[in-house]
Each structure stands twice: as C-alpha cells, then as structure tokens.
Tab-separated table of C-alpha atoms in Angstrom:
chain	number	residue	atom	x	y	z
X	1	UNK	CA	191.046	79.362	154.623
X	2	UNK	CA	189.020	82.334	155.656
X	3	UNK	CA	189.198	85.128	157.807
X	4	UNK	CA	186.411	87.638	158.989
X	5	UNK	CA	187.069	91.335	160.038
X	6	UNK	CA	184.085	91.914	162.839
X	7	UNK	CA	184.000	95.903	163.332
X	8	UNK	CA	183.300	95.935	167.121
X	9	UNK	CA	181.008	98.334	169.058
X	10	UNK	CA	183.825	99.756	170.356
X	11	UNK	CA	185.741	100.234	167.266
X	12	UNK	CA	182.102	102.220	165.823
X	13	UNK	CA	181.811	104.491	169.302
X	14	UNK	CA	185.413	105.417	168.375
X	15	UNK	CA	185.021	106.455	164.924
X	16	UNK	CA	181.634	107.976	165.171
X	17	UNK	CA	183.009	110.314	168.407
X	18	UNK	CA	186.110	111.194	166.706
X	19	UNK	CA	183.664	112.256	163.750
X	20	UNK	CA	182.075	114.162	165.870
X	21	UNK	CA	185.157	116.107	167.057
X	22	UNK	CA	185.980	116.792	163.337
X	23	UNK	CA	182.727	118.378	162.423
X	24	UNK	CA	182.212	120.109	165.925
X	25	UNK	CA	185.771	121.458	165.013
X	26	UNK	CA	185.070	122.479	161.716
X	27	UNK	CA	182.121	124.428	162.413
X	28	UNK	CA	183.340	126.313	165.078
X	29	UNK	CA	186.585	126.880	162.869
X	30	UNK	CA	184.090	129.432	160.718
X	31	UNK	CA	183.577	131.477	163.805
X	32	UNK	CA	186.695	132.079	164.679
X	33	UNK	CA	188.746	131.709	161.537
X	34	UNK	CA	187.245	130.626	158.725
X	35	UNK	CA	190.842	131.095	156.385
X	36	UNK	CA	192.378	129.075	159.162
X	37	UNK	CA	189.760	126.422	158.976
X	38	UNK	CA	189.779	125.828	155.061
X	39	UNK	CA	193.404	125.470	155.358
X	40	UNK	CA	193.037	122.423	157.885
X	41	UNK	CA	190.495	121.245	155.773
X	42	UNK	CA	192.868	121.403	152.400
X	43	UNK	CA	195.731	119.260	154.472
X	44	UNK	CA	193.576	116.760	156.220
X	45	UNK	CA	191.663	116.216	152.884
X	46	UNK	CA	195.129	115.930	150.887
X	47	UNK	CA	196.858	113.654	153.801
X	48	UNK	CA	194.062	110.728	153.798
X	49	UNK	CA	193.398	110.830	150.085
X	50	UNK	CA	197.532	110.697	149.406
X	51	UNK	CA	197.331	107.565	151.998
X	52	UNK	CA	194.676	105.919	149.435
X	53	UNK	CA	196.678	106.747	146.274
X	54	UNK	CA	199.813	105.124	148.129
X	55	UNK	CA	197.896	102.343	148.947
X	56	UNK	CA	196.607	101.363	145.706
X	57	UNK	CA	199.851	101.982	144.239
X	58	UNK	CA	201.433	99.629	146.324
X	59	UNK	CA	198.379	97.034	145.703
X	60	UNK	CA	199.223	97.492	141.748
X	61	UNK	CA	203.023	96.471	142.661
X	62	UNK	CA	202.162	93.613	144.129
X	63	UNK	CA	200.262	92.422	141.348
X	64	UNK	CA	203.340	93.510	138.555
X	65	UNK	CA	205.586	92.153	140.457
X	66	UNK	CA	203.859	88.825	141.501
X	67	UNK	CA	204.659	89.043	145.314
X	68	UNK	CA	203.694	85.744	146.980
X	69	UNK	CA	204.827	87.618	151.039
X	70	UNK	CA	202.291	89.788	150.853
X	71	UNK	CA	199.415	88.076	149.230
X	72	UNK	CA	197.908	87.392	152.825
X	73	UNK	CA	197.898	91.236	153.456
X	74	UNK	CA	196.113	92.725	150.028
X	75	UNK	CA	192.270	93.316	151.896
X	76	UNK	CA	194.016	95.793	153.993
X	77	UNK	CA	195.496	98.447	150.735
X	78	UNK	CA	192.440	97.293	148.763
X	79	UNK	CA	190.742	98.686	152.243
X	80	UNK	CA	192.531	102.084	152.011
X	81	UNK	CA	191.617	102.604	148.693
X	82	UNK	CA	187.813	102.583	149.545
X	83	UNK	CA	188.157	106.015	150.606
X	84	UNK	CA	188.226	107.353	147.613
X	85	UNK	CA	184.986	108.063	147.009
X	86	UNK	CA	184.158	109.691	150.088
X	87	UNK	CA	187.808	111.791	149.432
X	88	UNK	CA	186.203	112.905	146.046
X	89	UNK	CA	183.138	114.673	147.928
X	90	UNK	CA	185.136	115.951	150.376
X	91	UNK	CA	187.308	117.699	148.079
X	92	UNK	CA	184.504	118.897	145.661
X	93	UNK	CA	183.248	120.516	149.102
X	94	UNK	CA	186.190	122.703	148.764
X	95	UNK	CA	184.797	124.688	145.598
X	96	UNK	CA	183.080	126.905	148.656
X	97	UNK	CA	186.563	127.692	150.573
X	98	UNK	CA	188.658	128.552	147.134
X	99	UNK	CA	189.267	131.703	147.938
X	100	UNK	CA	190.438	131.875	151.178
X	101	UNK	CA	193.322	129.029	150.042
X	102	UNK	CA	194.544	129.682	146.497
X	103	UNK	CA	195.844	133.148	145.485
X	104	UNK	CA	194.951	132.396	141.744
X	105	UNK	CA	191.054	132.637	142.308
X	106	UNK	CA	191.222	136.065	142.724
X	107	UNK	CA	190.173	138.032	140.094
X	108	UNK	CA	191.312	141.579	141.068
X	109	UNK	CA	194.578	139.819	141.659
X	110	UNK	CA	195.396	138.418	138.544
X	111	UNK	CA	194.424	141.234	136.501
X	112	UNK	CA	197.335	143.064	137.801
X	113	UNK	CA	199.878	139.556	137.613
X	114	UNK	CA	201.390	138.966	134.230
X	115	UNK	CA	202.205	135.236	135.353
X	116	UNK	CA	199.659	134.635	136.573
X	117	UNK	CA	197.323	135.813	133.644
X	118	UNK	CA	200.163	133.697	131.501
X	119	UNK	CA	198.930	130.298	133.918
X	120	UNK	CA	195.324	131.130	133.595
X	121	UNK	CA	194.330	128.980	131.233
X	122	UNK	CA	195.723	126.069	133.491
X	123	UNK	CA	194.831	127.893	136.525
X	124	UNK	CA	191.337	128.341	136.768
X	125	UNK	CA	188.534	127.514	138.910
X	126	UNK	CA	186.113	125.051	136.196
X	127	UNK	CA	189.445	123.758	134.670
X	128	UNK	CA	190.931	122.872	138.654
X	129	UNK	CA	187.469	121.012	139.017
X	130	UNK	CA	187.057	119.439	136.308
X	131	UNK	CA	190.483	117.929	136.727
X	132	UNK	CA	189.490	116.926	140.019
X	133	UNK	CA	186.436	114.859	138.833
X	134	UNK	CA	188.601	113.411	136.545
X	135	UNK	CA	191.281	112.241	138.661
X	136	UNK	CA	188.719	110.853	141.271
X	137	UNK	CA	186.678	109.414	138.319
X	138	UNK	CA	189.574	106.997	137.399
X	139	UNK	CA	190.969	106.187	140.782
X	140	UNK	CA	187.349	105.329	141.414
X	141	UNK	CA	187.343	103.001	138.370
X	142	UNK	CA	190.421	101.727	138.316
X	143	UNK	CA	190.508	100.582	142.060
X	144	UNK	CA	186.833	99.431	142.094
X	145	UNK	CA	187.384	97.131	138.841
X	146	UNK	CA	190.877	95.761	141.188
X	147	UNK	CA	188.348	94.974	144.234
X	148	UNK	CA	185.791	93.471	142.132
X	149	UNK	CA	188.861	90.767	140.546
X	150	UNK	CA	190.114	89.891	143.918
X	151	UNK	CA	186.797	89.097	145.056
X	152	UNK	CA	186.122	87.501	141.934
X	153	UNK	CA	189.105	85.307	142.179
X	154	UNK	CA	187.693	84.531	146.273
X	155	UNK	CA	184.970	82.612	144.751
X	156	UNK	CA	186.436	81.143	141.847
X	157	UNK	CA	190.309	80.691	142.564
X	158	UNK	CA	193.391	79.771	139.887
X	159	UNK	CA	194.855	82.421	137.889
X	160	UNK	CA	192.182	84.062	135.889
X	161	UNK	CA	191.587	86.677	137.841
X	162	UNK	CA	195.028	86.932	139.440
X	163	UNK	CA	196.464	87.823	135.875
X	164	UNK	CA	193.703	90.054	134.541
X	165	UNK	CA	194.345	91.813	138.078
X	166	UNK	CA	197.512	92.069	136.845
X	167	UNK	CA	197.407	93.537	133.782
X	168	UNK	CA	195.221	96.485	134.833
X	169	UNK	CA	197.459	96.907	137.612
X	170	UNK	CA	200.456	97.563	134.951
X	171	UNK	CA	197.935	100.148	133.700
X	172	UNK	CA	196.667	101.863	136.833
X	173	UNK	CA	200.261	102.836	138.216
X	174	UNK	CA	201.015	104.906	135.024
X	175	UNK	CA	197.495	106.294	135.736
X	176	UNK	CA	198.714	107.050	139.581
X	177	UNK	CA	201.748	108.292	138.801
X	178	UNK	CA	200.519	110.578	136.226
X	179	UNK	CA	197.485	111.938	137.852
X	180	UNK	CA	198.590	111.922	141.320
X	181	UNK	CA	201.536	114.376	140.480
X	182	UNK	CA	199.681	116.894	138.413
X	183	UNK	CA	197.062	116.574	141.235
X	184	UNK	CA	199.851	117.588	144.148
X	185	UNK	CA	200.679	120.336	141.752
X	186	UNK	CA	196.979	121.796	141.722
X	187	UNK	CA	196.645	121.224	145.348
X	188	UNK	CA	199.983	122.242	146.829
X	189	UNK	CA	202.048	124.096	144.532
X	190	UNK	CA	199.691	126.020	143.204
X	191	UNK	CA	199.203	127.661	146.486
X	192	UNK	CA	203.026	129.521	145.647
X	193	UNK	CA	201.642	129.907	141.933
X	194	UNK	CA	204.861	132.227	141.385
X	195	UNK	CA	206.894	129.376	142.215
X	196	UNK	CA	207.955	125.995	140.838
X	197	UNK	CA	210.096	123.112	141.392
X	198	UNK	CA	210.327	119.901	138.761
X	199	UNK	CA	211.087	118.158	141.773
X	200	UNK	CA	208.054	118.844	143.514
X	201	UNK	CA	205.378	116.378	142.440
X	202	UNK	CA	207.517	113.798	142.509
X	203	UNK	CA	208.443	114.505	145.657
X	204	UNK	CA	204.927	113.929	146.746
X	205	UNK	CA	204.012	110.822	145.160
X	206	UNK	CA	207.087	109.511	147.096
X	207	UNK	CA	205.656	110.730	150.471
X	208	UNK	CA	201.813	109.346	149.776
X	209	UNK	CA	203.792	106.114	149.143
X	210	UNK	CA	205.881	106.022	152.155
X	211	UNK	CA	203.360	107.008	154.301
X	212	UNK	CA	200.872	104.379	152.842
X	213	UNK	CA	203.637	101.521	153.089
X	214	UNK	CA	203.644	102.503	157.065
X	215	UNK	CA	199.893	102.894	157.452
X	216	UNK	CA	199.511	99.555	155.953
X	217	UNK	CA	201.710	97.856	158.144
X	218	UNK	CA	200.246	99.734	160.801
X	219	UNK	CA	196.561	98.232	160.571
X	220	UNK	CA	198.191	94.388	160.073
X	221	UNK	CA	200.202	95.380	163.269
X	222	UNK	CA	197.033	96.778	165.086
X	223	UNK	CA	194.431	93.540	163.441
X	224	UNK	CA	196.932	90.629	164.187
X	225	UNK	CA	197.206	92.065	168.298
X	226	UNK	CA	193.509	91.737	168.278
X	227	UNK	CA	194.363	87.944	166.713
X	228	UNK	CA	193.843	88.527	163.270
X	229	UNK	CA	196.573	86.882	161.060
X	230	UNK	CA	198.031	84.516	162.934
X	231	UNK	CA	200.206	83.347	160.080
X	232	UNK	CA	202.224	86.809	160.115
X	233	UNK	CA	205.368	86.087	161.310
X	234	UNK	CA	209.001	88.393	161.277
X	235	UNK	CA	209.475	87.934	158.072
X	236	UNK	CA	206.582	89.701	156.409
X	237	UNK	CA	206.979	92.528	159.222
X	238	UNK	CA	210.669	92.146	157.434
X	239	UNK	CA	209.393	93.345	153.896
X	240	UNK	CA	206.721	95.910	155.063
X	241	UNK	CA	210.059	97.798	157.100
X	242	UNK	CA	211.636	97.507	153.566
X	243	UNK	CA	209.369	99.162	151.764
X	244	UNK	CA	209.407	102.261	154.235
X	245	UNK	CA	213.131	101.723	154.304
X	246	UNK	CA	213.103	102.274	150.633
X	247	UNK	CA	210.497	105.340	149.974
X	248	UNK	CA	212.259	107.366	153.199
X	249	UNK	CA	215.800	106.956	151.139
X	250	UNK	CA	213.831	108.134	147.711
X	251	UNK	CA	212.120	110.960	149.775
X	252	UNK	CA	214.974	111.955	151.581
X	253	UNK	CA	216.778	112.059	148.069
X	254	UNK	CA	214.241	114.484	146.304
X	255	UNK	CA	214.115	116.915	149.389
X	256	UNK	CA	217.688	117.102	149.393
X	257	UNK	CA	218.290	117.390	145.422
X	258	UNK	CA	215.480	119.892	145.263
X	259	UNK	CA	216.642	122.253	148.140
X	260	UNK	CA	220.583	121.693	147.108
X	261	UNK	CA	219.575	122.693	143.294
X	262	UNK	CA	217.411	125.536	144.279
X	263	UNK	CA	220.143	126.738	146.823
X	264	UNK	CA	222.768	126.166	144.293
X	265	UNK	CA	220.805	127.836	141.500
X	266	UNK	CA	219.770	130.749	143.845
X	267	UNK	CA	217.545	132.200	141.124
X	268	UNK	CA	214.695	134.559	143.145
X	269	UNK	CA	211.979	133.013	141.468
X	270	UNK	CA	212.735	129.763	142.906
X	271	UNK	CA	214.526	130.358	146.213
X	272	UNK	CA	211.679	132.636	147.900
X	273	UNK	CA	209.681	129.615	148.532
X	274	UNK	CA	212.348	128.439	151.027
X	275	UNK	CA	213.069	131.953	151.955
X	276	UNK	CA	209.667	132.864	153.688
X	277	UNK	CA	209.726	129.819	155.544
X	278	UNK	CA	213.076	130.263	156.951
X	279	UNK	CA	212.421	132.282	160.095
X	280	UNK	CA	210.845	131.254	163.259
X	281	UNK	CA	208.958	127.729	163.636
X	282	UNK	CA	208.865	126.923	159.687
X	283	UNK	CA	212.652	126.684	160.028
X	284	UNK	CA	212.271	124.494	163.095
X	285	UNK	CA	210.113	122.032	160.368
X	286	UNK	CA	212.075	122.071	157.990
X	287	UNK	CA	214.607	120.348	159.833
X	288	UNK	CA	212.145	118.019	161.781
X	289	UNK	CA	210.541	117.214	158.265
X	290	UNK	CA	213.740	115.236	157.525
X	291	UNK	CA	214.216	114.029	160.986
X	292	UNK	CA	210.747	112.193	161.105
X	293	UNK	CA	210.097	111.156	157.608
X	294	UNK	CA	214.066	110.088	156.669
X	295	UNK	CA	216.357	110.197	159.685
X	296	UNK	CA	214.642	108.174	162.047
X	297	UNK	CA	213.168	105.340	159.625
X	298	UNK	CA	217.021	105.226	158.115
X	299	UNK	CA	218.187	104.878	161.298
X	300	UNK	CA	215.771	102.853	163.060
X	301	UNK	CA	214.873	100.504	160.362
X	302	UNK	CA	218.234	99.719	159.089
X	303	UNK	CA	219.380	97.074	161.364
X	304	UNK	CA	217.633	93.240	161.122
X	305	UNK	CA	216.759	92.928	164.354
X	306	UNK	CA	214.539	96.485	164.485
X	307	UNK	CA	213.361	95.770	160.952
X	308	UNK	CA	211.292	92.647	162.052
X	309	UNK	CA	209.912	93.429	165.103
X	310	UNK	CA	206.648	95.218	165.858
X	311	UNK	CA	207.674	96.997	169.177
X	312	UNK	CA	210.313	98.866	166.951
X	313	UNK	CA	208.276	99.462	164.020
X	314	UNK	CA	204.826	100.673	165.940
X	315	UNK	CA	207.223	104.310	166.988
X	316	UNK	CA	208.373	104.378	163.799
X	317	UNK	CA	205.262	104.224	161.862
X	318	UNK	CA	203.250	106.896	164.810
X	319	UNK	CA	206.570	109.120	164.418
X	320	UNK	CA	205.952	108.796	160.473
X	321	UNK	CA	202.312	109.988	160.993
X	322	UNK	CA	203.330	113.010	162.445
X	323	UNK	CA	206.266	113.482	159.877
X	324	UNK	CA	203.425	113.338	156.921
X	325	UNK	CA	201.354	115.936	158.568
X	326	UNK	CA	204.358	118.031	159.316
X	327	UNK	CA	205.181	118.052	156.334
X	328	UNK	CA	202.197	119.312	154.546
X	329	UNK	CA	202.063	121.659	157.761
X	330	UNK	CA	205.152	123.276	156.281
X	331	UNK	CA	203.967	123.389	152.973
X	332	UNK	CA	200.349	124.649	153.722
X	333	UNK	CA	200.994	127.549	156.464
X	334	UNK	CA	203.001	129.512	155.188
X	335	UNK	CA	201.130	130.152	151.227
X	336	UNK	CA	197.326	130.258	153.755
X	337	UNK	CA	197.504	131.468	157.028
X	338	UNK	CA	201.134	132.892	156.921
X	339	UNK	CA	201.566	132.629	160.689
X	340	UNK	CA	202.296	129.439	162.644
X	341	UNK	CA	199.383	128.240	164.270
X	342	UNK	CA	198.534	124.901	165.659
X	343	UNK	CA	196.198	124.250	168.475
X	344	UNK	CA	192.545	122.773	169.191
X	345	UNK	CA	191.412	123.221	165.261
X	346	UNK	CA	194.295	121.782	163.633
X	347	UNK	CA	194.140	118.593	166.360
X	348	UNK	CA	190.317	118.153	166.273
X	349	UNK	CA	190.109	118.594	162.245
X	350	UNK	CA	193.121	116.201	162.098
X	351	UNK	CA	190.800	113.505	164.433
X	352	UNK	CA	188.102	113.810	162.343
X	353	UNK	CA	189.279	112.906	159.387
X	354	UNK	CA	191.360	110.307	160.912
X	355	UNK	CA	188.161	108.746	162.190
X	356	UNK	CA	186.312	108.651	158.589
X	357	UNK	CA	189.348	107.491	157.230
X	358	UNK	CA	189.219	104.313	159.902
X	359	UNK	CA	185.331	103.989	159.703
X	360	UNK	CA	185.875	103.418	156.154
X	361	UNK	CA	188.911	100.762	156.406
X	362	UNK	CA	186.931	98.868	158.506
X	363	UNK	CA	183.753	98.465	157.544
X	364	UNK	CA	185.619	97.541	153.588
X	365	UNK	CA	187.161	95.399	155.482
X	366	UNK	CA	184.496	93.684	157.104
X	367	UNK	CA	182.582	93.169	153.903
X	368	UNK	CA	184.855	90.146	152.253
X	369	UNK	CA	186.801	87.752	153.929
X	370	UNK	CA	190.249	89.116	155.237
X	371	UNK	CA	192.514	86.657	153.991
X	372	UNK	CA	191.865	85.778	150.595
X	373	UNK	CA	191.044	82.459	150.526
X	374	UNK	CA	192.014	81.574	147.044
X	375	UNK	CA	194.817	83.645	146.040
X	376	UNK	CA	197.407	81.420	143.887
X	377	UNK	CA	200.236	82.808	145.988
X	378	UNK	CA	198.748	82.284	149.633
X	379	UNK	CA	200.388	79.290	150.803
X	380	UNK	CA	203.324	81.126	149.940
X	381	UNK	CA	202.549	84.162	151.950
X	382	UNK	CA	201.587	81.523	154.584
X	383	UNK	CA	205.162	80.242	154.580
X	384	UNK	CA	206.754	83.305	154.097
X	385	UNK	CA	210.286	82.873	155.925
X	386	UNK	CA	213.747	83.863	154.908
C-alpha cells in the first residue's frame, strides 16, 4: 500500500505567515531589547531541536525493539528529525548573541571568578562551537543514513534494510543520549555556570523525549482528521498515550529527586539556583511545571478509556506544549533577563519557529510515501488491536 502526504496551499500560507511573524518579531526584538530577544531565540531554538532529538530517539527504539504497532507511523519521527539541519544554522547564528546569554563569555568577568577560570577550558567560546558542529554533525549523519534505509527498504522490501536500520539504531541512541545531555549542559546549565546538578541533563533528555512522544502523536492525530491513516485505530492511540504516560512518570521522578536532594543537601552552591527563582511568578512555574508536564498526563492518561481516545489526548498533548515551553521559560529567565517577562516577543518568536518547524515536517513528509509500503512489520501495525 501507499500513502501520499500533499502539503496544501493552505497548509504553505500558514507556515510562510507564521514565518513571517517570527522574523518580524525578531527584528523588532533588537530595538527594543536585544538581551530579551536572544533569550527567546536560545529557548525556541533549544525547544524544536530537543523535539527532533526526541523524535529520532524514539525512531531508534522502534527499530531495537522491533515494534510491529507503530511501523505504520515511522515517516512522521523520521519527519521531525529533518529539522536538524536547519536547527544546526540556527544555532550557529547564535555565536553573534553570546554575550548577552551566557555569563562565561565575558572576559572581564572571569578574570575576577576562580571557578569560572577553573571551567574555562570547558567553557569557552571555540570549544562551545566546536562541540556544537559536532553534535549537529552526527545527528545529521546518523538520522540521514536512518532515512536513506527506510526508503531503501520502500523500494526493495524484506529485512535487509529493516535490520541494518536496526543495528545503527542500537548505535545512534548511545550517540543521543550522550551528546544530547552534554549539549543541555552547554545550553542550559551553563547559563548558572556556578551551579550544577547530576540530575540535570538527564532530566532534559527525559523532557525532549516526552515532549516528542506527544508531538508525534499529535501530527498522526492532526493527518488522520484530514483522512490520512485510516488504518489507525484505539489501539495505536493506546501505545502513543503510553509512551507519554511513561516519560511524564520518569520526568516527574528526576524533578522531584533533584529538588528533594538539593533541598535535603542544602549546600549554597547548589540550592541558590532554586533560591532566585523562588519569589514572584518563577515560583508560580515551578509549580505549574509539574502540573502540565506530570500531573495532568498522570492523571489524564491513566485510565483506558482517556488513554485511547483522541478528544482526550488532543488537551493533553496542547497542555504538554505549553508545559515544555514553561519549562525552559523557568530555566531561561531567570540566568538572562532576570525579570519575568512574557508578551508579544516571546509569542511571535515562539510562532515562528513553530512554523519552520511545521514547514519542515511537511514538506519531509511529502517527499516519500507516508506509509511505508514495504515495512516487514506493516500488516502488523495494520492489525494492531489488543
């Protein structure tokens, strides 16, 4: 069987507007506040590039682990994980806005900082970019050579393919793993570069997956309304709620044993983090941080009947979007621009970016047929039921 993705007019004029409202917001960020502006430009860049690491991550599983449920679905992570390239760019853009993000670029500052004089080999501009190429660099690679297999195995079918696809999927989730973590370190820790947590990039990988898992099922929600997969049925919405089920109950789990340790602990050095964002609105998100991204997908997902159905899962998943970006909010603000602030910037950055990140989903996915045709698990995806 085969499926084609048609990117409508309708679905361009949307992207290429909400483009528009990105860049139009971006530029006039530099007028107004320029530190401001290269802050939403550090979380918007780090939210859509997280939701292509989770995505390929989750692709690799399903490889490893030889799922036949979601072999119908693959296109749509393999989609995501286009945007890496244009994510690479975007962040080597950000070489022009170091200074007004990350404390350790300045000069004057860390001659008079022991620590961080003691982290300057580590942290330093050429060594932060050249880590960034390589990151990108093997992301690139790795989920290039994937997409290449899988439409490989389109044309040619049996198991070739499907197990050399596997093996470099056992390969590229170490690589993930590994990279992505040292990469939420450069990127978000190292905006507090007096304080650390062993907790923290872990924490992170587990949030890029969880929100990937819900922006996947979010596009084969959106594509089969518009009568795209027709053979999805409750059972494969069934195992897409389990994997957000899952990552919100590992996520939830690092928050809580980071904060309870660090609270526990109560050494300076580690509790001021949480200290300077205890007062005024940061409080109020830290407690709607675990509301969005564990409390309501526990809650909401737990029972069978709201676990299979898209009416329930469509809130979830939009409420999850916001609980990613709050998140980061909470993690950003406070080390950059210090004072709360959300208005027209942060929403027409945020639209921008949400726009490239579609344009680029669908027009991957318009480029090879949407179910693939000759996967050796698809009947069994097809017939998915339990």
């Amino acid at each position: 069987m085969e499926e084609r993705f048609v990117v409508s007019n309708r679905f361009k004029l949307i992207t290429y507007a909400l483009m528009g409202i990105g860049v139009v917001s971006f530029a006039l960020g530099f007028i107004f506040d320029a530190e401001r502006t290269w802050a939403n430009y550090l979380l918007n860049n780090y939210y859509f590039v997280s939701l292509a690491v989770g995505a390929a991550f989750f692709g690799a599983i399903q490889y490893i682990t030889q799922s036949g449920w979601s072999a119908m679905f693959k296109r749509v992570p393999e989609a995501m994980a286009a945007y890496f390239p244009i994510a690479a760019v975007l962040f080597l853009i950000m070489f022009f806005g170091m200074h007004s993000i990350f404390e350790w670029t300045h000069e004057d500052v860390v001659q008079h900082d022991h620590l961080l004089q003691h982290k300057s080999p580590y942290l330093n501009i050429p060594f932060f970019f050249i880590r960034v190429v390589i990151f990108f660099a093997v992301w690139i690679i790795m989920s290039k050579l994937l997409r290449k297999l899988s439409l490989q195995e389109d044309e040619v079918g049996g198991m070739v393919y499907f197990e050399k696809s596997e093996l470099y999927s056992k390969i590229f989730i170490f690589i993930i793993a590994f990279s992505f973590s040292l990469f939420s370190v450069d990127m978000l820790m190292s905006l507090d570069p007096h304080w650390f947590s062993t907790l923290f990039a872990g924490k992170s990988f587990i949030a890029g997956f969880m929100h990937a898992n819900s922006i996947i099922a979010l596009i084969v929600i959106l594509l089969s309304r518009n009568g795209y997969f027709k053979q999805m049925n409750r059972s494969h919405l069934h195992d897409f709620t389990r994997y957000i089920f899952m990552a919100s109950i590992v996520w939830g789990y690092f928050n809580f044993a980071e904060f309870m340790l660090i609270w526990y602990g109560n050494i300076p050095e580690e509790t001021s983090w949480f200290v300077h964002r205890w007062h005024g609105a940061y409080k109020v998100l830290f407690f709607a941080n675990i509301i969005l991204n564990w409390g309501i997908p526990f809650l909401a997902l737990m029972p069978r009947k709201t676990s299979r159905g898209k009416r329930y899962m469509f809130p979830v998943i939009l409420l999850l979007i916001i609980g990613q970006y709050t998140e980061l909010y909470y993690i950003i603000w406070p080390s950059t621009v210090h004072e709360a602030k959300f208005g027209l910037l942060e929403i027409g950055t945020f639209l921008g970016f949400a726009g490239l990140f579609s344009w680029v989903v669908g027009t991957t996915l318009a480029k090879a047929s949407l179910v693939p045709k000759n996967h050796p698990y698809l009947e069994e995806s097809i017939h998915h039921h339990f």
